[in-house]
Amino acid sequence: MSGSSLFKMRLVHLDLKGAPPKVSYLAEVFPLFHALGANGLLIEYEDMFPYKGHLRLLRAQHAYSPSEIKEILHLATLNELEVVPLVQTFGHMEFVLKHEALAHLREVAFFPNTLNPHEAESLALVGAMIDQVMELHPGARWLHVGCDEVYYLGEGEASRQWLQQEQNNKARLCLSHVKAVASHVLARHPATKPLVWDDMLRDIPEDQLSASGVPQLVEPMLWDYTADLDVHGKALLMEKYQKCGFRQLWAASAFKGATGVSQALTPIEHHLRNHMQWLQVAAHGPADTLQGIVLTGWQRYDHFSVLCELLPVGIPSLAVCLQSLLQGGFAEDVKTRVENFLGMPSLEITGFTSEGAASFPGSDILALVTQVGLHLRSSVDEMLYRDRYVTGWFSSYHRRRKLIHPVMIQHIQPQALSLLGRWSALAGELEAALRRVFYPDAVEEWLEENVQPSLQQLQQLLQDLGEAAGPGPPMASPGPDTGQEP
């Protein structure tokens, strides 16, 4: 079975708005991406791009330097991965509009995601962002300009007034901004074709899309990350876009970051099914319509949300999905190929990745995160809420009043110390592994979200034990003795 011709381009999405990897780690994984069947990258820089001049405030603390961007592009070229940069220009502008100096360009004041399309300064802003990104990506054949999830569009004061005019509607407002952004790209960088996410275009009537001029300027990327996507519906949508004048279309699947805002482990089966459905879409849709597919790997749902699965954790899923696209399906021989690529003795598809050893870059992080995700909270909860000595003799009532039977300390304290010691050692090992791949702020965030709460519960239990065991008032019964028989 071979489906490599169904998607000529197979791009791995790097979502850098959360836990951006160090360049040294990208140097390790790019050869693996290539070996697995990728031939391109969609790099969503967000605040990791080294913006300069009046845009310098957009940089994250650990933003890549211009020389690091050049190194990333060099590494991509060495591994035959064509880079498509992504710059958000309409929705998901949180990393820009969160800044007080740019907050006046929000469509509505309380929502920093969406840009006000009526302000000339808005287009000048995204134009400057595009030009700075393209300056470091000379020769890029495509530039993704985002334009997805433009929530609250039409609800700003300027939009409300504009919409009162005859023939004006939200679809026209959306299309006019997309057209302005795409026109800027093509005027300044004529060899570069703009790409857009398609969700804001889906429900616009054919005649309005056709008349807008947008289909001649951009290539839409149809995205759907569900395991049971509507194949027939996608084929109809592709036909609609073709009728409107879009010459090339793209698909976008997901290999991670699409099953839960705080997901720590990647459910491979979900993502495999998503890619199987996309293969059906490519097979049943109009021939040669899809230019390629982007395997998205979201790292946050938006700029303000928590981290979801880290890149090393999602690599087995990426491997399964890429190889399935390349081979036209997933069978035992494909599974064996993936295991060989990853150095895994056995890959678990239906549950979470097995805890056995693997040898791909970042596999130590996967192994440790799997232990945390499957066992840390459950083992602490088991002790705090199901251990008979804790629940029976050192409940929250006892802990608040610093009451405990002296013998019970011998039952509780050694077990709590042992559990804390084991998990603290693993947390130290995980922190060291994370620091090799990620910057300190990402390491701190992931541990604080996923590890520290459980360790702090154990530490608090031990502290309460110490205080209850120390010098204090004589032991009292937990409740008043009424002298009545129960």
Tab-separated table of C-alpha atoms in Angstrom:
chain	number	residue	atom	x	y	z
A	1	MET	CA	0.000	0.000	0.000
A	2	SER	CA	1.315	3.411	-0.902
A	3	GLY	CA	-0.383	6.766	-0.492
A	4	SER	CA	2.596	9.056	-0.864
A	5	SER	CA	1.123	10.695	-3.978
A	6	LEU	CA	-2.041	11.723	-2.101
A	7	PHE	CA	-0.128	14.423	-0.216
A	8	LYS	CA	2.909	15.719	-2.098
A	9	MET	CA	3.819	18.021	0.781
A	10	ARG	CA	3.862	16.704	4.367
A	11	LEU	CA	4.693	19.507	6.770
A	12	VAL	CA	5.304	19.124	10.505
A	13	HIS	CA	3.909	22.066	12.469
A	14	LEU	CA	6.102	23.570	15.184
A	15	ASP	CA	3.918	25.630	17.536
A	16	LEU	CA	6.415	27.846	19.340
A	17	LYS	CA	3.948	29.772	21.504
A	18	GLY	CA	4.608	27.263	24.254
A	19	ALA	CA	7.687	25.245	25.258
A	20	PRO	CA	9.740	26.200	22.185
A	21	PRO	CA	12.641	23.748	21.776
A	22	LYS	CA	16.233	24.862	21.811
A	23	VAL	CA	17.906	24.856	18.385
A	24	SER	CA	20.177	22.053	19.584
A	25	TYR	CA	17.113	19.805	19.958
A	26	LEU	CA	15.765	20.740	16.532
A	27	ALA	CA	19.131	19.638	15.130
A	28	GLU	CA	18.435	16.205	16.627
A	29	VAL	CA	14.808	15.787	15.522
A	30	PHE	CA	14.895	17.231	11.988
A	31	PRO	CA	16.692	14.129	10.638
A	32	LEU	CA	14.005	11.988	12.273
A	33	PHE	CA	11.220	14.087	10.731
A	34	HIS	CA	12.814	13.572	7.323
A	35	ALA	CA	13.314	9.844	7.841
A	36	LEU	CA	9.665	9.460	8.873
A	37	GLY	CA	8.446	11.059	5.647
A	38	ALA	CA	8.152	14.796	6.292
A	39	ASN	CA	9.393	17.153	3.604
A	40	GLY	CA	8.483	20.478	5.167
A	41	LEU	CA	7.910	22.492	8.340
A	42	LEU	CA	5.218	24.996	9.223
A	43	ILE	CA	6.899	27.153	11.867
A	44	GLU	CA	4.512	29.221	13.970
A	45	TYR	CA	7.006	31.548	15.596
A	46	GLU	CA	4.613	33.711	17.592
A	47	ASP	CA	6.714	35.551	20.203
A	48	MET	CA	9.837	33.451	19.529
A	49	PHE	CA	10.685	35.481	16.410
A	50	PRO	CA	13.395	38.141	16.897
A	51	TYR	CA	11.247	41.138	16.034
A	52	LYS	CA	13.187	44.388	16.007
A	53	GLY	CA	12.631	48.132	16.097
A	54	HIS	CA	9.144	49.154	17.196
A	55	LEU	CA	8.134	45.468	17.213
A	56	ARG	CA	10.815	44.429	19.673
A	57	LEU	CA	8.268	44.344	22.514
A	58	LEU	CA	6.701	41.249	20.884
A	59	ARG	CA	9.753	39.095	21.681
A	60	ALA	CA	9.556	36.449	24.395
A	61	GLN	CA	12.332	36.361	26.992
A	62	HIS	CA	14.067	33.482	25.204
A	63	ALA	CA	13.182	34.443	21.615
A	64	TYR	CA	15.468	32.996	18.965
A	65	SER	CA	18.161	35.345	17.667
A	66	PRO	CA	18.449	36.101	13.928
A	67	SER	CA	21.461	33.775	13.782
A	68	GLU	CA	19.406	31.004	15.417
A	69	ILE	CA	16.632	31.476	12.835
A	70	LYS	CA	19.264	31.106	10.106
A	71	GLU	CA	20.589	27.991	11.832
A	72	ILE	CA	17.072	26.500	11.976
A	73	LEU	CA	16.622	27.168	8.253
A	74	HIS	CA	20.048	25.676	7.527
A	75	LEU	CA	19.199	22.549	9.520
A	76	ALA	CA	15.899	22.285	7.661
A	77	THR	CA	17.654	22.525	4.299
A	78	LEU	CA	20.169	19.848	5.306
A	79	ASN	CA	17.238	17.541	6.060
A	80	GLU	CA	15.224	18.447	2.943
A	81	LEU	CA	12.492	20.144	4.964
A	82	GLU	CA	10.968	23.170	3.219
A	83	VAL	CA	10.101	25.888	5.733
A	84	VAL	CA	6.783	27.737	5.644
A	85	PRO	CA	6.696	30.508	8.266
A	86	LEU	CA	3.398	31.393	9.967
A	87	VAL	CA	2.472	34.897	11.121
A	88	GLN	CA	-0.920	35.506	12.724
A	89	THR	CA	-2.523	38.611	11.176
A	90	PHE	CA	-6.186	38.703	12.324
A	91	GLY	CA	-7.218	36.218	15.025
A	92	HIS	CA	-4.940	34.720	17.709
A	93	MET	CA	-3.097	38.018	18.020
A	94	GLU	CA	-2.852	37.696	21.819
A	95	PHE	CA	0.940	37.845	21.869
A	96	VAL	CA	0.698	41.220	20.107
A	97	LEU	CA	-2.468	42.819	21.477
A	98	LYS	CA	-1.751	41.877	25.115
A	99	HIS	CA	0.759	44.731	25.181
A	100	GLU	CA	-0.634	47.999	26.491
A	101	ALA	CA	1.030	49.930	23.672
A	102	LEU	CA	-0.991	47.960	21.097
A	103	ALA	CA	-4.195	47.283	23.037
A	104	HIS	CA	-6.024	50.092	21.195
A	105	LEU	CA	-5.914	47.901	18.060
A	106	ARG	CA	-8.168	45.214	19.559
A	107	GLU	CA	-11.548	44.668	17.921
A	108	VAL	CA	-13.094	44.628	21.417
A	109	ALA	CA	-11.259	45.879	24.499
A	110	PHE	CA	-11.576	42.729	26.661
A	111	PHE	CA	-10.459	40.279	23.947
A	112	PRO	CA	-6.809	40.566	22.860
A	113	ASN	CA	-7.143	37.793	20.245
A	114	THR	CA	-8.761	39.757	17.420
A	115	LEU	CA	-7.352	42.711	15.509
A	116	ASN	CA	-9.511	45.703	14.592
A	117	PRO	CA	-9.568	45.570	10.764
A	118	HIS	CA	-10.750	49.189	10.362
A	119	GLU	CA	-7.606	50.857	11.674
A	120	ALA	CA	-4.916	51.671	9.129
A	121	GLU	CA	-2.432	51.079	11.941
A	122	SER	CA	-3.642	47.448	12.168
A	123	LEU	CA	-2.628	46.648	8.605
A	124	ALA	CA	0.637	48.565	9.035
A	125	LEU	CA	1.367	46.470	12.135
A	126	VAL	CA	0.814	43.070	10.522
A	127	GLY	CA	2.575	44.283	7.373
A	128	ALA	CA	5.659	45.141	9.405
A	129	MET	CA	5.517	41.755	11.146
A	130	ILE	CA	5.261	39.973	7.786
A	131	ASP	CA	8.148	41.946	6.304
A	132	GLN	CA	10.458	41.214	9.242
A	133	VAL	CA	9.662	37.489	9.089
A	134	MET	CA	10.151	37.386	5.321
A	135	GLU	CA	13.462	39.224	5.642
A	136	LEU	CA	14.813	36.153	7.439
A	137	HIS	CA	12.984	33.717	5.094
A	138	PRO	CA	14.071	34.853	1.632
A	139	GLY	CA	12.791	32.575	-1.078
A	140	ALA	CA	9.935	31.093	0.982
A	141	ARG	CA	7.371	29.722	-1.481
A	142	TRP	CA	4.539	30.106	1.029
A	143	LEU	CA	3.744	32.295	4.017
A	144	HIS	CA	0.902	31.282	6.318
A	145	VAL	CA	-0.968	34.379	7.539
A	146	GLY	CA	-3.293	32.585	9.988
A	147	CYS	CA	-6.731	34.265	9.981
A	148	ASP	CA	-8.438	31.528	12.020
A	149	GLU	CA	-10.889	31.866	14.921
A	150	VAL	CA	-11.441	35.603	14.510
A	151	TYR	CA	-13.844	35.715	17.443
A	152	TYR	CA	-15.903	38.852	18.244
A	153	LEU	CA	-15.341	40.171	14.720
A	154	GLY	CA	-17.991	42.795	14.002
A	155	GLU	CA	-18.579	43.636	17.670
A	156	GLY	CA	-16.208	46.593	17.981
A	157	GLU	CA	-17.660	50.097	17.742
A	158	ALA	CA	-16.101	50.800	14.332
A	159	SER	CA	-17.403	47.480	13.023
A	160	ARG	CA	-20.916	48.123	14.355
A	161	GLN	CA	-21.059	51.425	12.483
A	162	TRP	CA	-19.631	49.831	9.321
A	163	LEU	CA	-22.150	46.982	9.459
A	164	GLN	CA	-25.043	49.449	9.531
A	165	GLN	CA	-24.241	50.413	5.952
A	166	GLU	CA	-26.160	48.638	3.201
A	167	GLN	CA	-24.545	45.493	1.733
A	168	ASN	CA	-22.011	45.259	4.557
A	169	ASN	CA	-21.827	42.050	6.604
A	170	LYS	CA	-19.317	40.142	8.734
A	171	ALA	CA	-18.234	37.931	5.844
A	172	ARG	CA	-17.359	40.963	3.749
A	173	LEU	CA	-15.501	42.482	6.704
A	174	CYS	CA	-13.468	39.288	7.139
A	175	LEU	CA	-12.706	38.929	3.440
A	176	SER	CA	-11.633	42.562	3.076
A	177	HIS	CA	-8.965	42.168	5.780
A	178	VAL	CA	-7.754	38.813	4.393
A	179	LYS	CA	-7.526	40.436	0.966
A	180	ALA	CA	-5.583	43.408	2.337
A	181	VAL	CA	-3.079	41.158	4.139
A	182	ALA	CA	-2.650	38.860	1.129
A	183	SER	CA	-2.231	41.849	-1.186
A	184	HIS	CA	0.536	43.170	1.049
A	185	VAL	CA	2.346	39.817	0.917
A	186	LEU	CA	2.091	39.572	-2.868
A	187	ALA	CA	3.072	43.216	-3.443
A	188	ARG	CA	6.155	43.032	-1.232
A	189	HIS	CA	7.042	39.368	-1.814
A	190	PRO	CA	5.623	38.389	-5.218
A	191	ALA	CA	7.203	34.915	-5.251
A	192	THR	CA	5.463	33.966	-1.987
A	193	LYS	CA	1.900	32.613	-1.880
A	194	PRO	CA	-0.171	33.384	1.240
A	195	LEU	CA	-1.883	30.484	3.045
A	196	VAL	CA	-4.854	30.888	5.405
A	197	TRP	CA	-6.742	28.620	7.791
A	198	ASP	CA	-10.151	27.981	6.263
A	199	ASP	CA	-12.599	28.135	9.191
A	200	MET	CA	-13.636	31.751	8.615
A	201	LEU	CA	-14.349	30.963	4.931
A	202	ARG	CA	-16.410	27.772	5.316
A	203	ASP	CA	-19.828	29.328	5.751
A	204	ILE	CA	-19.417	32.241	3.347
A	205	PRO	CA	-21.711	31.811	0.293
A	206	GLU	CA	-20.001	30.793	-2.944
A	207	ASP	CA	-20.984	33.931	-4.837
A	208	GLN	CA	-19.618	36.206	-2.123
A	209	LEU	CA	-16.341	34.270	-1.910
A	210	SER	CA	-15.962	34.310	-5.691
A	211	ALA	CA	-16.666	38.027	-5.992
A	212	SER	CA	-14.278	38.980	-3.181
A	213	GLY	CA	-11.104	38.349	-5.175
A	214	VAL	CA	-9.662	36.374	-2.241
A	215	PRO	CA	-9.554	33.003	-4.092
A	216	GLN	CA	-7.011	34.429	-6.530
A	217	LEU	CA	-4.757	35.598	-3.687
A	218	VAL	CA	-4.563	32.805	-1.095
A	219	GLU	CA	-4.579	29.041	-0.686
A	220	PRO	CA	-6.909	27.845	2.113
A	221	MET	CA	-5.887	25.161	4.568
A	222	LEU	CA	-8.842	22.969	5.584
A	223	TRP	CA	-8.315	21.923	9.193
A	224	ASP	CA	-10.032	19.201	11.159
A	225	TYR	CA	-8.405	17.376	14.065
A	226	THR	CA	-11.253	15.023	14.992
A	227	ALA	CA	-11.051	11.234	14.833
A	228	ASP	CA	-14.388	10.956	13.036
A	229	LEU	CA	-14.273	13.863	10.596
A	230	ASP	CA	-16.957	13.975	7.908
A	231	VAL	CA	-15.179	12.717	4.770
A	232	HIS	CA	-18.103	13.471	2.434
A	233	GLY	CA	-18.556	16.928	3.950
A	234	LYS	CA	-14.874	17.711	3.417
A	235	ALA	CA	-15.077	16.600	-0.222
A	236	LEU	CA	-18.069	18.908	-0.745
A	237	LEU	CA	-16.199	21.778	0.905
A	238	MET	CA	-13.233	21.206	-1.403
A	239	GLU	CA	-15.580	21.309	-4.406
A	240	LYS	CA	-17.081	24.556	-3.127
A	241	TYR	CA	-13.658	26.162	-2.754
A	242	GLN	CA	-12.707	25.050	-6.259
A	243	LYS	CA	-15.883	26.534	-7.721
A	244	CYS	CA	-15.069	29.814	-5.979
A	245	GLY	CA	-11.712	29.973	-7.756
A	246	PHE	CA	-9.203	28.622	-5.232
A	247	ARG	CA	-6.663	26.781	-7.376
A	248	GLN	CA	-4.819	24.928	-4.622
A	249	LEU	CA	-6.031	23.647	-1.272
A	250	TRP	CA	-4.248	22.227	1.763
A	251	ALA	CA	-5.297	19.887	4.536
A	252	ALA	CA	-4.386	20.148	8.210
A	253	SER	CA	-4.520	17.216	10.617
A	254	ALA	CA	-3.126	16.960	14.158
A	255	PHE	CA	-0.540	14.653	15.716
A	256	LYS	CA	-0.819	16.218	19.178
A	257	GLY	CA	-2.321	19.124	21.064
A	258	ALA	CA	-5.925	18.656	19.949
A	259	THR	CA	-7.550	16.404	22.548
A	260	GLY	CA	-7.468	18.486	25.734
A	261	VAL	CA	-6.190	21.884	26.781
A	262	SER	CA	-4.048	20.397	29.577
A	263	GLN	CA	-3.356	17.016	27.958
A	264	ALA	CA	0.031	15.638	29.061
A	265	LEU	CA	0.125	12.326	27.143
A	266	THR	CA	-0.759	11.916	23.469
A	267	PRO	CA	-3.614	9.512	22.580
A	268	ILE	CA	-2.065	8.022	19.438
A	269	GLU	CA	-5.195	6.155	18.350
A	270	HIS	CA	-7.194	9.394	18.080
A	271	HIS	CA	-4.575	11.021	15.859
A	272	LEU	CA	-4.094	7.913	13.721
A	273	ARG	CA	-7.838	7.799	13.031
A	274	ASN	CA	-7.744	11.504	12.135
A	275	HIS	CA	-5.073	10.810	9.500
A	276	MET	CA	-6.919	7.761	8.155
A	277	GLN	CA	-9.922	10.020	7.578
A	278	TRP	CA	-7.786	12.598	5.788
A	279	LEU	CA	-6.437	9.863	3.504
A	280	GLN	CA	-10.046	9.091	2.597
A	281	VAL	CA	-10.728	12.766	1.907
A	282	ALA	CA	-7.696	12.935	-0.386
A	283	ALA	CA	-8.772	9.752	-2.175
A	284	HIS	CA	-12.411	10.756	-2.656
A	285	GLY	CA	-12.064	14.488	-3.212
A	286	PRO	CA	-11.300	16.170	-6.561
A	287	ALA	CA	-8.051	14.808	-7.987
A	288	ASP	CA	-4.814	16.757	-7.473
A	289	THR	CA	-6.586	19.458	-5.474
A	290	LEU	CA	-4.642	19.083	-2.239
A	291	GLN	CA	-1.187	20.609	-2.401
A	292	GLY	CA	-0.235	18.914	0.849
A	293	ILE	CA	-1.043	18.346	4.495
A	294	VAL	CA	0.199	19.996	7.668
A	295	LEU	CA	0.419	17.733	10.698
A	296	THR	CA	-0.285	20.262	13.422
A	297	GLY	CA	1.245	19.816	16.859
A	298	TRP	CA	-0.354	22.424	19.082
A	299	GLN	CA	1.535	23.396	22.229
A	300	ARG	CA	-1.117	25.706	23.675
A	301	TYR	CA	-4.750	26.255	22.705
A	302	ASP	CA	-4.005	29.968	22.807
A	303	HIS	CA	-1.324	32.298	24.133
A	304	PHE	CA	-2.826	32.371	27.641
A	305	SER	CA	-3.661	28.683	28.118
A	306	VAL	CA	-1.570	26.006	29.817
A	307	LEU	CA	0.845	23.740	27.974
A	308	CYS	CA	-0.475	20.579	26.358
A	309	GLU	CA	1.710	17.661	25.237
A	310	LEU	CA	5.381	18.511	24.844
A	311	LEU	CA	6.987	17.859	21.449
A	312	PRO	CA	9.071	14.813	22.561
A	313	VAL	CA	5.928	13.267	24.063
A	314	GLY	CA	4.115	13.594	20.726
A	315	ILE	CA	6.874	12.137	18.536
A	316	PRO	CA	5.563	8.523	18.538
A	317	SER	CA	2.190	9.872	17.385
A	318	LEU	CA	3.903	11.980	14.724
A	319	ALA	CA	5.821	8.913	13.541
A	320	VAL	CA	2.649	6.810	13.289
A	321	CYS	CA	0.792	9.580	11.445
A	322	LEU	CA	3.575	10.423	8.974
A	323	GLN	CA	4.264	6.805	8.135
A	324	SER	CA	0.543	6.126	7.697
A	325	LEU	CA	0.271	9.023	5.235
A	326	LEU	CA	3.342	7.807	3.379
A	327	GLN	CA	2.244	4.163	3.236
A	328	GLY	CA	-1.431	4.893	2.606
A	329	GLY	CA	-2.634	3.257	5.821
A	330	PHE	CA	-1.580	1.617	9.063
A	331	ALA	CA	-0.878	-2.095	9.395
A	332	GLU	CA	1.526	-4.322	11.306
A	333	ASP	CA	4.395	-3.667	8.889
A	334	VAL	CA	3.968	0.106	9.335
A	335	LYS	CA	3.910	-0.332	13.118
A	336	THR	CA	7.168	-2.303	12.898
A	337	ARG	CA	8.752	0.434	10.780
A	338	VAL	CA	7.747	3.069	13.324
A	339	GLU	CA	9.162	1.007	16.202
A	340	ASN	CA	12.441	0.676	14.317
A	341	PHE	CA	12.619	4.418	13.612
A	342	LEU	CA	11.977	5.239	17.275
A	343	GLY	CA	14.016	2.434	18.801
A	344	MET	CA	10.964	1.245	20.707
A	345	PRO	CA	10.544	-2.474	21.450
A	346	SER	CA	6.755	-2.147	21.449
A	347	LEU	CA	4.552	0.814	20.568
A	348	GLU	CA	1.167	1.089	22.274
A	349	ILE	CA	-1.464	2.522	19.901
A	350	THR	CA	-4.716	2.094	21.795
A	351	GLY	CA	-3.500	3.289	25.202
A	352	PHE	CA	-0.753	5.688	26.121
A	353	THR	CA	2.760	4.968	24.926
A	354	SER	CA	4.323	2.051	26.750
A	355	GLU	CA	6.938	2.867	29.352
A	356	GLY	CA	9.621	0.715	27.725
A	357	ALA	CA	12.922	2.192	26.601
A	358	ALA	CA	13.211	4.061	23.310
A	359	SER	CA	16.117	5.795	21.610
A	360	PHE	CA	14.699	8.743	19.651
A	361	PRO	CA	15.714	12.298	20.660
A	362	GLY	CA	13.718	13.218	23.766
A	363	SER	CA	12.608	9.666	24.511
A	364	ASP	CA	13.805	10.082	28.102
A	365	ILE	CA	11.302	12.928	28.498
A	366	LEU	CA	8.525	10.744	27.112
A	367	ALA	CA	9.345	7.929	29.560
A	368	LEU	CA	9.419	10.233	32.579
A	369	VAL	CA	6.336	12.237	31.571
A	370	THR	CA	4.480	8.954	31.052
A	371	GLN	CA	5.302	7.901	34.609
A	372	VAL	CA	4.125	11.265	35.923
A	373	GLY	CA	0.978	11.255	33.811
A	374	LEU	CA	-0.065	7.723	34.644
A	375	HIS	CA	1.073	7.330	38.244
A	376	LEU	CA	2.019	10.495	40.165
A	377	ARG	CA	-1.374	11.945	40.994
A	378	SER	CA	-3.000	8.546	41.383
A	379	SER	CA	-0.351	7.337	43.847
A	380	VAL	CA	-0.638	10.505	45.954
A	381	ASP	CA	-4.440	10.396	45.828
A	382	GLU	CA	-4.290	6.745	46.865
A	383	MET	CA	-2.415	7.703	50.009
A	384	LEU	CA	-4.353	10.855	50.865
A	385	TYR	CA	-7.868	9.655	50.138
A	386	ARG	CA	-7.822	5.853	50.298
A	387	ASP	CA	-5.163	4.878	52.851
A	388	ARG	CA	-7.071	3.649	55.910
A	389	TYR	CA	-4.646	5.224	58.395
A	390	VAL	CA	-4.752	8.662	56.762
A	391	THR	CA	-8.501	8.690	56.169
A	392	GLY	CA	-9.280	7.078	59.530
A	393	TRP	CA	-6.827	8.770	61.913
A	394	PHE	CA	-5.448	11.836	60.130
A	395	SER	CA	-8.347	13.292	58.192
A	396	SER	CA	-8.657	16.975	57.301
A	397	TYR	CA	-10.504	17.430	60.594
A	398	HIS	CA	-7.563	15.996	62.541
A	399	ARG	CA	-5.024	17.928	60.459
A	400	ARG	CA	-6.678	21.287	61.086
A	401	ARG	CA	-6.725	20.611	64.835
A	402	LYS	CA	-3.258	18.953	64.918
A	403	LEU	CA	-4.678	15.765	66.439
A	404	ILE	CA	-3.237	12.285	65.919
A	405	HIS	CA	-2.883	9.032	67.770
A	406	PRO	CA	0.905	8.666	68.350
A	407	VAL	CA	0.984	5.124	66.948
A	408	MET	CA	-0.544	6.302	63.660
A	409	ILE	CA	2.519	8.434	62.911
A	410	GLN	CA	4.473	5.192	62.504
A	411	HIS	CA	1.933	3.965	59.959
A	412	ILE	CA	1.746	7.187	57.908
A	413	GLN	CA	5.095	8.988	58.049
A	414	PRO	CA	7.445	6.331	56.581
A	415	GLN	CA	5.092	5.684	53.659
A	416	ALA	CA	4.701	9.415	52.929
A	417	LEU	CA	8.465	9.974	53.124
A	418	SER	CA	9.117	7.054	50.794
A	419	LEU	CA	6.542	8.244	48.269
A	420	LEU	CA	7.858	11.811	48.372
A	421	GLY	CA	11.434	10.597	48.004
A	422	ARG	CA	10.665	8.459	44.971
A	423	TRP	CA	8.720	11.169	43.170
A	424	SER	CA	11.181	13.925	44.089
A	425	ALA	CA	14.009	11.880	42.581
A	426	LEU	CA	12.024	11.315	39.396
A	427	ALA	CA	11.096	15.023	39.275
A	428	GLY	CA	14.792	15.902	39.495
A	429	GLU	CA	15.606	13.521	36.674
A	430	LEU	CA	12.762	14.937	34.563
A	431	GLU	CA	13.829	18.518	35.231
A	432	ALA	CA	17.354	17.740	34.007
A	433	ALA	CA	15.973	16.068	30.858
A	434	LEU	CA	13.625	18.992	30.161
A	435	ARG	CA	16.416	21.542	30.591
A	436	ARG	CA	18.392	19.866	27.827
A	437	VAL	CA	15.533	20.524	25.378
A	438	PHE	CA	13.605	23.564	26.643
A	439	TYR	CA	14.240	27.001	28.115
A	440	PRO	CA	13.940	27.521	31.907
A	441	ASP	CA	10.508	29.183	31.819
A	442	ALA	CA	8.948	26.211	30.004
A	443	VAL	CA	10.569	23.742	32.412
A	444	GLU	CA	9.295	25.704	35.388
A	445	GLU	CA	5.786	25.937	33.950
A	446	TRP	CA	5.464	22.239	33.103
A	447	LEU	CA	6.737	21.070	36.483
A	448	GLU	CA	4.604	23.581	38.361
A	449	GLU	CA	1.482	22.469	36.495
A	450	ASN	CA	2.050	18.723	36.449
A	451	VAL	CA	4.407	17.723	39.271
A	452	GLN	CA	4.548	20.275	42.069
A	453	PRO	CA	0.871	20.116	43.154
A	454	SER	CA	1.170	16.427	44.060
A	455	LEU	CA	4.562	16.821	45.738
A	456	GLN	CA	3.242	19.781	47.736
A	457	GLN	CA	0.342	17.655	48.965
A	458	LEU	CA	2.802	15.097	50.335
A	459	GLN	CA	5.006	17.813	51.829
A	460	GLN	CA	1.973	19.368	53.507
A	461	LEU	CA	0.908	15.983	54.890
A	462	LEU	CA	4.358	15.484	56.430
A	463	GLN	CA	4.398	19.009	57.828
A	464	ASP	CA	0.979	18.489	59.407
A	465	LEU	CA	2.171	15.177	60.838
A	466	GLY	CA	5.178	16.872	62.420
A	467	GLU	CA	3.064	19.616	63.939
A	468	ALA	CA	0.488	17.148	65.274
A	469	ALA	CA	3.215	14.975	66.795
A	470	GLY	CA	5.015	17.877	68.439
A	471	PRO	CA	4.410	19.336	71.911
A	472	GLY	CA	0.863	20.565	72.171
A	473	PRO	CA	-2.389	20.134	74.046
A	474	PRO	CA	-3.298	16.689	75.340
A	475	MET	CA	-4.952	14.318	72.916
A	476	ALA	CA	-8.684	14.872	72.661
A	477	SER	CA	-11.438	12.875	71.122
A	478	PRO	CA	-12.380	14.088	67.623
A	479	GLY	CA	-15.924	14.821	68.803
A	480	PRO	CA	-17.720	15.604	72.043
A	481	ASP	CA	-18.740	12.663	74.224
A	482	THR	CA	-22.488	13.028	74.737
A	483	GLY	CA	-22.732	9.974	76.941
A	484	GLN	CA	-25.277	8.450	74.598
A	485	GLU	CA	-25.029	5.058	72.993
A	486	PRO	CA	-24.559	5.213	69.223
